[in-house]
mmCIF file of C-alpha atoms in Angstrom:
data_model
loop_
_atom_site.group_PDB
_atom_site.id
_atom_site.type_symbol
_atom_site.label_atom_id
_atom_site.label_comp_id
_atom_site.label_asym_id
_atom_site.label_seq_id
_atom_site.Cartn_x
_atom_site.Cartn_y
_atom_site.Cartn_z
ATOM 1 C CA UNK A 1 142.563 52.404 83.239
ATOM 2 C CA UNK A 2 141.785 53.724 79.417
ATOM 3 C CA UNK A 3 144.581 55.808 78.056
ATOM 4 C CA UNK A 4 144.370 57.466 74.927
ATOM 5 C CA UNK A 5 147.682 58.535 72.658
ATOM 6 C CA UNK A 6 147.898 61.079 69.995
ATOM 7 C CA UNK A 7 151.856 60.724 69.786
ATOM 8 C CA UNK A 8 151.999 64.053 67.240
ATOM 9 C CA UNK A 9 151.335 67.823 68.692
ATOM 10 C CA UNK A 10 151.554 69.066 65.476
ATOM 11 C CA UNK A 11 151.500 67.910 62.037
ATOM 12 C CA UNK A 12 151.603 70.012 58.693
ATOM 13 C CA UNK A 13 150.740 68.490 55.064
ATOM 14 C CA UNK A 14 150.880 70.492 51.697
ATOM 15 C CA UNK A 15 147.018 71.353 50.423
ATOM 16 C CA UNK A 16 146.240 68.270 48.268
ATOM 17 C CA UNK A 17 148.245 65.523 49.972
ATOM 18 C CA UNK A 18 146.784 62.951 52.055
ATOM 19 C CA UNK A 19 146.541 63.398 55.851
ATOM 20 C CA UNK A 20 146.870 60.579 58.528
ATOM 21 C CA UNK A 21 146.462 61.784 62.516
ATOM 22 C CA UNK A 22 147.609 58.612 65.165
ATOM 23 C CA UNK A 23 145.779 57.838 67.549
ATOM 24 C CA UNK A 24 146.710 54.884 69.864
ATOM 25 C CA UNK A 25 144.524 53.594 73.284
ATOM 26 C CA UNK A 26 144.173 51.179 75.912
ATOM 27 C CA UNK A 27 141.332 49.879 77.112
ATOM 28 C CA UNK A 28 140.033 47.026 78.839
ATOM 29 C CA UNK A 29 136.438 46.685 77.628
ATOM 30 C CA UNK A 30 134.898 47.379 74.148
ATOM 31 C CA UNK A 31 136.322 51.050 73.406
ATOM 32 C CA UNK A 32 133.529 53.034 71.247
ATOM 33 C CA UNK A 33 135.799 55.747 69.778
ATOM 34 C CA UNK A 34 135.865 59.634 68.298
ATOM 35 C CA UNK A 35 137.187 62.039 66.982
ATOM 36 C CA UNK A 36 136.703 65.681 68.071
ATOM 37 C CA UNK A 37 137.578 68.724 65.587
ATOM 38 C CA UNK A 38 138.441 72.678 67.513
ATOM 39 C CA UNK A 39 138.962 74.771 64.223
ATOM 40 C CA UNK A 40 139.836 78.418 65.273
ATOM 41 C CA UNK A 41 138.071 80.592 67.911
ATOM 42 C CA UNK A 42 135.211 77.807 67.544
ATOM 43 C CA UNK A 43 134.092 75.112 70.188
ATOM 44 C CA UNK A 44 134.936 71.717 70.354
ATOM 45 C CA UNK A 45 133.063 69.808 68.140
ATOM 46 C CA UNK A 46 132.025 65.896 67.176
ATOM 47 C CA UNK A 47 133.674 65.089 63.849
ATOM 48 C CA UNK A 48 132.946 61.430 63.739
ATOM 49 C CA UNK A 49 132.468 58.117 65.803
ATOM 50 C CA UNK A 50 133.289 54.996 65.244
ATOM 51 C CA UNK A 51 130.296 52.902 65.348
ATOM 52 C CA UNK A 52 128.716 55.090 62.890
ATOM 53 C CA UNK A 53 131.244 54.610 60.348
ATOM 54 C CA UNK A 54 130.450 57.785 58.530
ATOM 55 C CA UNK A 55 132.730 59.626 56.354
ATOM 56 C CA UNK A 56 132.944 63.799 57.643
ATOM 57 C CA UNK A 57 134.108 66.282 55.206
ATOM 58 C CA UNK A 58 135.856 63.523 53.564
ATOM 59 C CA UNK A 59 137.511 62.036 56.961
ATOM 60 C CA UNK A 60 137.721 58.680 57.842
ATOM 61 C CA UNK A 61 138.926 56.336 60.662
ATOM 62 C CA UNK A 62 138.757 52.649 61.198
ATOM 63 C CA UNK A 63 139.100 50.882 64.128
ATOM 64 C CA UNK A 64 142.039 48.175 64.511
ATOM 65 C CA UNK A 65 141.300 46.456 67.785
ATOM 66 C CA UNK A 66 144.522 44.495 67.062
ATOM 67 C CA UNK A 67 146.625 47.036 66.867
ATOM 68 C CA UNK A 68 144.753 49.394 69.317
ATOM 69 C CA UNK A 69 144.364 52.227 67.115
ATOM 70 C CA UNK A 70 142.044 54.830 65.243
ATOM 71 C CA UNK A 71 143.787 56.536 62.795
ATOM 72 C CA UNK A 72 141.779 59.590 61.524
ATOM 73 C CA UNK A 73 142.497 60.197 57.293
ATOM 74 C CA UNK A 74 141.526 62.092 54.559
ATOM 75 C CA UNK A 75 142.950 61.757 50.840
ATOM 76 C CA UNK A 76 143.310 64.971 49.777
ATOM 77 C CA UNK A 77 143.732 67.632 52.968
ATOM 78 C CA UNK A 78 142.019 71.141 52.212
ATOM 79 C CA UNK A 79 143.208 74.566 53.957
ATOM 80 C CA UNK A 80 139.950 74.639 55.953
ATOM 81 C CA UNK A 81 141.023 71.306 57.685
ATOM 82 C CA UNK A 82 143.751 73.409 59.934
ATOM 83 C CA UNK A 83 142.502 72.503 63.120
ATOM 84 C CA UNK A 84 143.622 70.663 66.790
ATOM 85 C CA UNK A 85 142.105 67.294 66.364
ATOM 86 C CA UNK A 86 141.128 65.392 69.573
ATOM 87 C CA UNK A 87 141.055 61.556 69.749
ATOM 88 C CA UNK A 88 138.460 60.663 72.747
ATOM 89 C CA UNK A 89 136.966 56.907 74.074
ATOM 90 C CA UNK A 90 133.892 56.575 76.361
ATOM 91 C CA UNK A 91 134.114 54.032 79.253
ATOM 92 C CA UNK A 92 131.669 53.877 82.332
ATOM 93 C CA UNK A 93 128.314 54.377 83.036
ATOM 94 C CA UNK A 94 128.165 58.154 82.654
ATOM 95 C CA UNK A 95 129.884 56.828 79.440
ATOM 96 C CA UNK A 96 132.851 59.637 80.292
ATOM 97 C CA UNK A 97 135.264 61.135 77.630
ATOM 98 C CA UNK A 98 138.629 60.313 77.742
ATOM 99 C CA UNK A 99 140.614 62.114 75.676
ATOM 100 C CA UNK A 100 144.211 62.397 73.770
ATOM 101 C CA UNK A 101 146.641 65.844 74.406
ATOM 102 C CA UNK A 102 145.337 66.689 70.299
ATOM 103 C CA UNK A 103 147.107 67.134 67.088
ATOM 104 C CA UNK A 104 147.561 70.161 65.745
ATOM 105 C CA UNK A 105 147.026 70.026 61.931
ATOM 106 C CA UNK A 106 147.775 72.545 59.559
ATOM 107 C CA UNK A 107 147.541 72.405 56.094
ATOM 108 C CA UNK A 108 150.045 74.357 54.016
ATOM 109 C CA UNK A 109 148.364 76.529 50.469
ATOM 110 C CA UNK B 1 117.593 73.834 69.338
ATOM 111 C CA UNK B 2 119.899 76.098 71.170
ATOM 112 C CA UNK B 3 123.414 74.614 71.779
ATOM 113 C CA UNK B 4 125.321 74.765 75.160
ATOM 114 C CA UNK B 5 126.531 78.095 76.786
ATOM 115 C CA UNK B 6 128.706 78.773 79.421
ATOM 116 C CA UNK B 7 129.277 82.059 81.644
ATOM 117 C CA UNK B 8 131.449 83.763 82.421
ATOM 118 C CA UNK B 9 133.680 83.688 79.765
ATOM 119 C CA UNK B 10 137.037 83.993 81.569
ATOM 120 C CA UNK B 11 137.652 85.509 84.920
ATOM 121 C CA UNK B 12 140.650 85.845 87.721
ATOM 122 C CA UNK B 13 140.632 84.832 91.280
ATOM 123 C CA UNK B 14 143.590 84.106 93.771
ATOM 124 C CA UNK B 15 145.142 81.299 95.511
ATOM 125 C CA UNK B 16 142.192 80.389 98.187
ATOM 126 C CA UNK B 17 139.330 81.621 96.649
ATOM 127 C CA UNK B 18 136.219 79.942 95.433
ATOM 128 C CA UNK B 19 134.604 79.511 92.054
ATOM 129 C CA UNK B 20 131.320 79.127 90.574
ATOM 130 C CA UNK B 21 130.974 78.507 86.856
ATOM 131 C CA UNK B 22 127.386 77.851 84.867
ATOM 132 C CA UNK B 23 126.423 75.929 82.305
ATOM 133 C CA UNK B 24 123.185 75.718 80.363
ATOM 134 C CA UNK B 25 122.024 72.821 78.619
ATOM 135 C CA UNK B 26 121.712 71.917 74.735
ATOM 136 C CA UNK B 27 117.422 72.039 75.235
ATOM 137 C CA UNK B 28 116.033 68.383 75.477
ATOM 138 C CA UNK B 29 119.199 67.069 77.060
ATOM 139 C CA UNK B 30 119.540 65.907 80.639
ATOM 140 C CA UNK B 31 122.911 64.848 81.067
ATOM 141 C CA UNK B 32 125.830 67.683 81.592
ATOM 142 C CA UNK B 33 129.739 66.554 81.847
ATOM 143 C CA UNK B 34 132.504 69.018 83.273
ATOM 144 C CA UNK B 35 135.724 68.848 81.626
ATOM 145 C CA UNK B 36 139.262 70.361 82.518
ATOM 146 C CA UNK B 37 141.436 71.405 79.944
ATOM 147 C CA UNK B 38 145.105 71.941 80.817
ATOM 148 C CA UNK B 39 146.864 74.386 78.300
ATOM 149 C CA UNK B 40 148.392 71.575 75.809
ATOM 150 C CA UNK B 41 146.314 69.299 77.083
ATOM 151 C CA UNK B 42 143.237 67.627 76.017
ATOM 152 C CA UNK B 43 139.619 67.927 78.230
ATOM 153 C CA UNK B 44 139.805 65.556 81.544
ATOM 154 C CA UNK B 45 136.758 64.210 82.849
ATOM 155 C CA UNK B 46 135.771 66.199 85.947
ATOM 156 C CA UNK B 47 131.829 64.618 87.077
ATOM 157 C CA UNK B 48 128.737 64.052 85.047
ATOM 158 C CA UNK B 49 125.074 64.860 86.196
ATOM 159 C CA UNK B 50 122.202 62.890 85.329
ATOM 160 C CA UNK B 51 118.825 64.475 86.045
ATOM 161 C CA UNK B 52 120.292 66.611 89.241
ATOM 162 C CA UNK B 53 122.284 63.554 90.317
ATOM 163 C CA UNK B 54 125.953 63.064 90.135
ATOM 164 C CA UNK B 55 126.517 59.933 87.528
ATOM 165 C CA UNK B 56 130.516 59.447 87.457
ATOM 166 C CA UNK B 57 133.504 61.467 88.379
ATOM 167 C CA UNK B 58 137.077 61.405 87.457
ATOM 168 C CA UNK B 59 140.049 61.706 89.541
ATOM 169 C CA UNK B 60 138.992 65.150 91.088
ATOM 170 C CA UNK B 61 139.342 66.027 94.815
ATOM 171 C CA UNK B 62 136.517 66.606 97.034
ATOM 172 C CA UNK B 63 136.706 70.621 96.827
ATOM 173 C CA UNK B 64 135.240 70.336 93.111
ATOM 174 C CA UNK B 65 131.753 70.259 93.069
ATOM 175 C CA UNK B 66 128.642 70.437 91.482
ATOM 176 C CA UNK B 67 125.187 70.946 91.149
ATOM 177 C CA UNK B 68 122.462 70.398 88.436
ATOM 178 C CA UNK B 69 119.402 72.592 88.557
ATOM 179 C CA UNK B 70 115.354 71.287 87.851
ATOM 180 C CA UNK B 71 115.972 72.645 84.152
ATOM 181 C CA UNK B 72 118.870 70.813 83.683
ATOM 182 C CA UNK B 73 121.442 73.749 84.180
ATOM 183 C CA UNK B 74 124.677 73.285 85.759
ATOM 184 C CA UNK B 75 127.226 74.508 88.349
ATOM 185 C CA UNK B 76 131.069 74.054 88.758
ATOM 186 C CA UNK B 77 132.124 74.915 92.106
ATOM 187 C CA UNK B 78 135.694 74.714 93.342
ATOM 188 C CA UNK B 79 136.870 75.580 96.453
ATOM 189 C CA UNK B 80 140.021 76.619 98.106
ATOM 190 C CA UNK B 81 141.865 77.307 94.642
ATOM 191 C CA UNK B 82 145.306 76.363 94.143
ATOM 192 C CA UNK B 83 147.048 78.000 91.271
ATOM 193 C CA UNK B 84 147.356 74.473 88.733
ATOM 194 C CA UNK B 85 144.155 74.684 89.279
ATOM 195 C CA UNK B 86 144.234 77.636 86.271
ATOM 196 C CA UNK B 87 142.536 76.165 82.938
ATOM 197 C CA UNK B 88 139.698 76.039 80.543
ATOM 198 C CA UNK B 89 136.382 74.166 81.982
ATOM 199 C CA UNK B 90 134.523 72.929 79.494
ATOM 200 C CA UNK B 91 130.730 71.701 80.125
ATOM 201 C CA UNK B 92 128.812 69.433 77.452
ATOM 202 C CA UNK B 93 125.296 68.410 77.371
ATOM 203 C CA UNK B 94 124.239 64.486 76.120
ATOM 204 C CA UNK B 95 125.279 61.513 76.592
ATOM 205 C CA UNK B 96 125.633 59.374 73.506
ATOM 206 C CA UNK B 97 127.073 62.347 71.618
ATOM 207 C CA UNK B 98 128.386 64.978 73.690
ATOM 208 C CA UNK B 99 127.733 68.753 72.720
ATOM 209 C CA UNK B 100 130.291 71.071 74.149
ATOM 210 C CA UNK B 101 129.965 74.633 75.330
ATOM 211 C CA UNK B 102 132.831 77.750 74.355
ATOM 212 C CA UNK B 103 134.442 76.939 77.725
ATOM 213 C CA UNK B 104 135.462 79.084 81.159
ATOM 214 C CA UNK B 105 138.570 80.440 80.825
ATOM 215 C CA UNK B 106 140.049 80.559 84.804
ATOM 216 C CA UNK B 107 143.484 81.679 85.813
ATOM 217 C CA UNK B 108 144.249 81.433 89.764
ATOM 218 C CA UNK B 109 146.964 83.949 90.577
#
């Protein structure tokens, strides 16, 4: 069955430093992964996905199939990245999101 | 392109009771997932509809059900309520990227 690990609740970084959320999964197929962004009082929202290999509001992640991971970073965090940051996976024919219990980031002024 | 909206927004009901929770569709899409989200916890896969069809379901009893409509609407139902069964339901539309709604906020006293 796919599992999906975020092993931090929260996580705080000082405006300007760089910002690295874990995430960690199992899977037995060809895992197409995300990331999913809740800022305040707001829905949950797609903030990237692996196969498109875009960069959001300066946010990146890169698969390691070897190590199992998809680490979500950004160089520089900004205030307005304060947020609970869900890893998720899609498996199945309804192609069904599994997701991690989220990291909550905030960034420090 | 209106995004996905839920109703109600929260409401209470007691041990035994049953629910019914809507959902309407981002317009153009016909695929609607129903999540559970666990305080602390991230969004579990509840069952996915597919042009009024159920298309997957997660490791839900029986007494959660659903329904989608001819305009691609959706229902939650859940029967006989049991007090864990307290959370937020969460309902996006698409498949390939998923669009969430704000979420049903349900306590079971």
């Amino acid at each position: 069955a796919q599992r999906v690990t975020q092993p931090e609740k929260l996580l705080s970084v000082f405006k300007g430093a760089p910002v690295e959320l874990k995430c960690n999964y199992s899977y037995s197929g060809s895992p197409e992964l995300f990331w999913y962004v809740q800022y305040s009082r707001q829905r949950l929202q797609l903030l990237l996905r692996h196969i498109s290999r875009e960069s959001i509001k300066g946010f990146t992640a890169d698969l390691n199939k070897g190590e199992t991971s998809f680490h979500l970073k950004k160089p520089f965090a900004q205030e307005e990245d304060s947020a609970m940051y869900y890893c998720a996976l899609t498996s199945g024919s309804a192609r069904q999101l599994t997701f991690g219990s989220g990291t909550q980031l905030t960034v420090l002024p | 392109e209106t995004g996905v909206t839920q109703s109600p927004t929260h409401l209470i009901k007691t041990r035994g009771q049953q629910v019914t929770l809507r959902c309407s569709s981002q317009s153009g899409h016909n695929t609607v997932s129903w999540y559970q989200q666990a305080l602390g916890q991230g969004p579990q896969f509840i069952f996915q509809y597919y042009r009024e069809e159920e298309n997957g379901r997660g490791n839900f009893p029986p007494r959660f059900s659903g329904l989608q409509f001819p305009n691609y609407s959706s229902e939650l139902n859940v029967n006989a309520l049991e007090l864990d069964d307290s959370a937020l339901y969460l309902c996006a539309s698409g498949q390939e990227t998923q669009y969430f709604g704000p979420g049903t906020r349900l306590l079971v006293l």
